[in-house]
């Protein structure tokens, strides 16, 4: 899937080292639910055999810079429900030198376009900590609107944060 700045493609087992490195970088994971540390071997197995293939309910894609083919992050449409036409979106850029260059906005736009056009979704949802200003701006640029607030559901550095729920309907993609 081609965007203006990025190409989205299936993740490969050879991407495991990058994914492992990003998941162990405190700056990258600052506003993400990071779970427990995993070994590189475990991440490699998960990307290979354990995760299975991309399908309607769970689509995991690598974000590559179109100009040089470098993998800089990932985007995921998951929890897709064909009966309701809804899926949830997750995104992060793990290569910090790619931050602030428009790649996240383009990746979100491209993934949502795919969801609406190919998966026949009606709505894409997500949650974001409002203190994650870069993500908040990217989602708003694409057309996401705040729909609700989950009070104190994200904990980081001993502090509780709210998360906003955001949604984008099929005709609202900008």
Short mmCIF file of C-alpha atoms in Angstrom, two decimals:
data_model
loop_
_atom_site.label_atom_id
_atom_site.label_comp_id
_atom_site.label_asym_id
_atom_site.label_seq_id
_atom_site.Cartn_x
_atom_site.Cartn_y
_atom_site.Cartn_z
CA UNK A 1 0.00 0.00 0.00
CA UNK A 2 1.53 3.26 -1.10
CA UNK A 3 1.09 6.57 0.62
CA UNK A 4 2.74 9.83 -0.38
CA UNK A 5 5.74 9.32 1.92
CA UNK A 6 5.49 5.71 3.09
CA UNK A 7 4.82 2.21 1.88
CA UNK A 8 2.97 -0.22 4.12
CA UNK A 9 3.90 -3.88 3.80
CA UNK A 10 3.57 -7.14 5.72
CA UNK A 11 6.03 -7.56 8.58
CA UNK A 12 8.63 -10.30 8.09
CA UNK A 13 10.61 -12.39 10.60
CA UNK A 14 13.66 -10.44 9.41
CA UNK A 15 12.04 -7.32 10.95
CA UNK A 16 12.24 -8.85 14.44
CA UNK A 17 15.48 -7.10 15.45
CA UNK A 18 14.02 -3.67 14.68
CA UNK A 19 10.76 -4.48 16.47
CA UNK A 20 12.65 -5.85 19.49
CA UNK A 21 14.87 -2.74 19.61
CA UNK A 22 11.90 -0.35 19.37
CA UNK A 23 9.98 -2.23 22.07
CA UNK A 24 12.94 -1.86 24.45
CA UNK A 25 13.49 1.85 23.83
CA UNK A 26 11.86 3.91 26.63
CA UNK A 27 11.47 6.97 24.39
CA UNK A 28 9.69 5.01 21.67
CA UNK A 29 7.43 3.26 24.16
CA UNK A 30 6.77 6.37 26.29
CA UNK A 31 3.04 6.53 25.49
CA UNK A 32 2.49 2.89 24.50
CA UNK A 33 1.33 -0.10 26.55
CA UNK A 34 4.67 -1.89 26.46
CA UNK A 35 3.96 -5.09 28.39
CA UNK A 36 6.82 -7.27 29.53
CA UNK A 37 10.31 -7.54 27.99
CA UNK A 38 10.64 -10.27 25.37
CA UNK A 39 13.74 -11.92 23.94
CA UNK A 40 14.76 -11.34 20.34
CA UNK A 41 14.16 -15.07 19.70
CA UNK A 42 10.59 -14.74 21.03
CA UNK A 43 9.87 -11.69 18.85
CA UNK A 44 11.28 -13.53 15.83
CA UNK A 45 9.03 -16.55 16.51
CA UNK A 46 6.02 -14.28 17.01
CA UNK A 47 6.58 -12.50 13.69
CA UNK A 48 7.16 -15.82 11.96
CA UNK A 49 5.11 -18.80 13.00
CA UNK A 50 3.14 -17.78 16.08
CA UNK A 51 1.40 -14.68 14.85
CA UNK A 52 0.13 -16.35 11.73
CA UNK A 53 -0.82 -14.48 8.64
CA UNK A 54 -2.45 -11.12 8.20
CA UNK A 55 -6.22 -11.44 8.03
CA UNK A 56 -9.32 -9.32 8.35
CA UNK A 57 -9.33 -9.34 12.14
CA UNK A 58 -5.65 -8.47 12.58
CA UNK A 59 -3.55 -6.71 9.97
CA UNK A 60 0.04 -5.81 10.99
CA UNK A 61 2.05 -3.73 8.53
CA UNK A 62 5.54 -2.32 8.51
CA UNK A 63 5.96 1.37 7.70
CA UNK A 64 8.75 1.95 5.17
CA UNK A 65 10.00 5.30 3.90
CA UNK A 66 9.27 5.33 0.17
CA UNK A 67 12.42 7.29 -0.66
CA UNK A 68 14.86 4.68 0.68
CA UNK A 69 12.85 1.58 1.71
CA UNK A 70 13.92 1.86 5.35
CA UNK A 71 11.60 0.30 7.93
CA UNK A 72 10.75 2.98 10.52
CA UNK A 73 7.66 1.70 12.31
CA UNK A 74 4.46 -0.27 12.21
CA UNK A 75 0.74 0.22 11.93
CA UNK A 76 -1.94 -2.27 12.87
CA UNK A 77 -5.65 -2.56 12.18
CA UNK A 78 -7.01 -5.09 14.64
CA UNK A 79 -10.14 -6.17 16.50
CA UNK A 80 -11.88 -5.74 13.12
CA UNK A 81 -15.52 -6.73 13.21
CA UNK A 82 -17.06 -7.23 9.78
CA UNK A 83 -20.59 -7.20 11.20
CA UNK A 84 -20.04 -3.69 12.57
CA UNK A 85 -17.50 -2.41 10.04
CA UNK A 86 -15.16 -1.27 12.83
CA UNK A 87 -11.45 -1.79 13.51
CA UNK A 88 -8.95 -0.36 15.97
CA UNK A 89 -5.73 1.31 14.84
CA UNK A 90 -2.33 1.27 16.55
CA UNK A 91 0.76 3.01 15.22
CA UNK A 92 4.26 3.80 16.27
CA UNK A 93 7.46 4.90 14.64
CA UNK A 94 10.45 3.26 16.24
CA UNK A 95 13.23 5.05 14.39
CA UNK A 96 13.51 8.36 16.22
CA UNK A 97 15.17 10.13 13.29
CA UNK A 98 11.89 9.58 11.39
CA UNK A 99 9.82 11.54 13.91
CA UNK A 100 8.38 14.87 12.81
CA UNK A 101 8.69 14.16 9.07
CA UNK A 102 5.05 13.36 8.29
CA UNK A 103 5.52 9.59 8.10
CA UNK A 104 3.10 8.83 10.93
CA UNK A 105 0.35 10.97 9.42
CA UNK A 106 0.85 9.37 6.02
CA UNK A 107 0.93 5.86 7.51
CA UNK A 108 -2.34 6.47 9.39
CA UNK A 109 -3.98 7.94 6.29
CA UNK A 110 -2.78 5.05 4.10
CA UNK A 111 -3.88 2.37 6.59
CA UNK A 112 -7.29 3.98 7.02
CA UNK A 113 -7.74 4.29 3.25
CA UNK A 114 -6.97 0.57 2.96
CA UNK A 115 -9.41 -0.20 5.77
CA UNK A 116 -12.22 1.76 4.14
CA UNK A 117 -11.56 0.73 0.53
CA UNK A 118 -10.42 -2.89 0.85
CA UNK A 119 -11.76 -4.08 4.21
CA UNK A 120 -15.04 -2.20 3.76
CA UNK A 121 -14.79 -0.67 7.20
CA UNK A 122 -17.16 2.09 8.19
CA UNK A 123 -15.16 3.32 11.20
CA UNK A 124 -11.62 3.19 12.59
CA UNK A 125 -11.08 3.86 16.29
CA UNK A 126 -8.05 4.39 18.51
CA UNK A 127 -7.00 5.57 21.95
CA UNK A 128 -4.32 8.14 22.67
CA UNK A 129 -2.86 9.77 25.74
CA UNK A 130 -3.39 13.52 25.11
CA UNK A 131 0.13 14.25 26.39
CA UNK A 132 1.39 12.40 23.30
CA UNK A 133 1.08 15.60 21.30
CA UNK A 134 2.74 14.29 18.12
CA UNK A 135 0.29 11.39 17.83
CA UNK A 136 -2.64 13.63 18.72
CA UNK A 137 -1.70 16.05 15.90
CA UNK A 138 -1.20 13.23 13.36
CA UNK A 139 -4.59 11.71 14.11
CA UNK A 140 -6.35 15.08 13.90
CA UNK A 141 -4.70 15.84 10.53
CA UNK A 142 -6.17 12.64 9.10
CA UNK A 143 -9.64 13.54 10.38
CA UNK A 144 -10.00 11.63 13.67
CA UNK A 145 -12.24 13.32 16.22
CA UNK A 146 -12.31 12.88 19.96
CA UNK A 147 -15.32 10.80 20.99
CA UNK A 148 -14.68 10.14 24.65
CA UNK A 149 -12.33 10.12 27.58
CA UNK A 150 -11.17 7.17 29.65
CA UNK A 151 -10.08 8.52 33.01
CA UNK A 152 -6.74 7.41 34.47
CA UNK A 153 -6.32 4.17 32.49
CA UNK A 154 -2.68 4.55 31.44
CA UNK A 155 0.14 4.49 33.98
CA UNK A 156 3.66 5.71 33.32
CA UNK A 157 6.41 6.70 35.75
CA UNK A 158 4.12 6.36 38.76
CA UNK A 159 1.46 8.66 37.35
CA UNK A 160 -1.98 7.91 35.91
CA UNK A 161 -3.04 9.48 32.61
CA UNK A 162 -6.34 9.75 30.82
CA UNK A 163 -6.76 8.36 27.32
CA UNK A 164 -9.02 9.83 24.67
CA UNK A 165 -10.97 7.63 22.35
CA UNK A 166 -11.00 8.90 18.79
CA UNK A 167 -12.90 7.80 15.73
CA UNK A 168 -12.82 8.31 11.99
CA UNK A 169 -15.80 7.51 9.79
CA UNK A 170 -15.40 6.41 6.19
CA UNK A 171 -16.29 9.77 4.65
CA UNK A 172 -14.14 11.83 7.04
CA UNK A 173 -10.66 10.82 5.87
CA UNK A 174 -8.69 13.93 4.87
#
